[in-house]
Coordinates of C-alpha atoms and ligand atoms in Angstrom, one line a residue:
X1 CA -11.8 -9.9 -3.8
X2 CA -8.5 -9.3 -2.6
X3 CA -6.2 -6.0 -3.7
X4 CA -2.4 -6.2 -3.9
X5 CA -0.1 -5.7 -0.8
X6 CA 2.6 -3.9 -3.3
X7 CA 0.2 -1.5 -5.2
X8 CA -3.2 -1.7 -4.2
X9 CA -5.0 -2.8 -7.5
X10 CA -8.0 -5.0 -7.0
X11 CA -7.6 -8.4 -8.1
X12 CA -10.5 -9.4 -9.9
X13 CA -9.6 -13.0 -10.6
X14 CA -6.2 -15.4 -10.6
X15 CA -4.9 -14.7 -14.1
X16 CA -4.1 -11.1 -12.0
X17 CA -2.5 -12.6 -8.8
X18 CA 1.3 -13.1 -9.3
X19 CA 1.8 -16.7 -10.7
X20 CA -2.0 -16.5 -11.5
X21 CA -1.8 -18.1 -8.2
X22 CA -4.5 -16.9 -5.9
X23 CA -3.0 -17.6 -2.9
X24 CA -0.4 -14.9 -3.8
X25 CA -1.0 -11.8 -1.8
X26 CA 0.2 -9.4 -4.8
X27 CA -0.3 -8.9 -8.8
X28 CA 1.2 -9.5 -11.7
X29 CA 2.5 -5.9 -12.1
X30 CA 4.7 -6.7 -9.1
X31 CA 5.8 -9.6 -9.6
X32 CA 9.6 -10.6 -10.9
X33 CA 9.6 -13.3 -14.3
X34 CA 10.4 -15.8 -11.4
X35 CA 7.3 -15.1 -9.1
X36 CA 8.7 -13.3 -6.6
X37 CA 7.4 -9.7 -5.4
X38 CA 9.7 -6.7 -6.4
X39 CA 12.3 -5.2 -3.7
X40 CA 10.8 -1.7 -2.7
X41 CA 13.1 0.3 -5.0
X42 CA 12.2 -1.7 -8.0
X43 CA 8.4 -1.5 -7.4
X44 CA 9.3 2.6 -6.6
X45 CA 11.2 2.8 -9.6
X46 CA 8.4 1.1 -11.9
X47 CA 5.5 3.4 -10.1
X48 CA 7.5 6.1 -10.6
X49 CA 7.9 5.6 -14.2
X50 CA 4.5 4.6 -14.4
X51 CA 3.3 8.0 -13.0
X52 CA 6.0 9.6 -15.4
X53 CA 4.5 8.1 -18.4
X54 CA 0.8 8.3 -17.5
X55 CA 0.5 11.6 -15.6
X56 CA 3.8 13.4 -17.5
X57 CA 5.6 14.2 -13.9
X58 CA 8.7 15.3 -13.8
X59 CA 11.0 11.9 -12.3
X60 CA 11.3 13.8 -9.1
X61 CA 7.6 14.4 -8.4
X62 CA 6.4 11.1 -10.0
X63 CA 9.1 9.5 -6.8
X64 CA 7.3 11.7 -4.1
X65 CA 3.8 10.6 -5.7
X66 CA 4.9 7.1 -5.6
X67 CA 6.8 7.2 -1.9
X68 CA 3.0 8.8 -0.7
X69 CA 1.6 5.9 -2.7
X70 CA 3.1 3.2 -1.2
X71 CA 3.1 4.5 2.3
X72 CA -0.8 3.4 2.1
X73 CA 0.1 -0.3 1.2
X74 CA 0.7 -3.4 3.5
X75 CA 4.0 -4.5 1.3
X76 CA 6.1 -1.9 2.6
X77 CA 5.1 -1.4 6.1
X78 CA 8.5 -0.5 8.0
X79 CA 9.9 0.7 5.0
X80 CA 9.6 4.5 5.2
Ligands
ZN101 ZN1 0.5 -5.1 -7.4

């Protein structure tokens, strides 16, 4: 089973990979409406929100959370 490059969910089957394509290296969560995987500000932004929403963080803690977050994940190597 592969887990995404941009967030780090496991994929459990294709309808999950972007595209439900299982060759893509990343999920449907962080993918753009044309296939493509999210900038690293929009996925920040969206992880950021989600964290906001889910875990009721104030927007500049849920950013840190997400920065710390992402720093784990493949995607965004050479991005921090
Ligand atoms: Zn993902």
């Amino acid at each position: 089973m592969k887990t995404c490059i941009a967030c780090g969910m496991p994929m459990k089957d294709a309808s999950e990979h972007a595209m439900n394509d299982p060759k893509k290296d990343y999920c449907i969560y962080c993918a753009r409406p044309d296939g493509s995987m999210q900038s690293f500000d929009e996925k920040l932004e969206s992880m950021a929100d989600f964290i906001v929403r889910t875990q009721g963080f104030d927007r500049k803690a849920a950013l840190r959370a997400a920065e710390d977050m992402m720093k784990k994940l493949p995607a965004w190597e050479g991005c921090f």
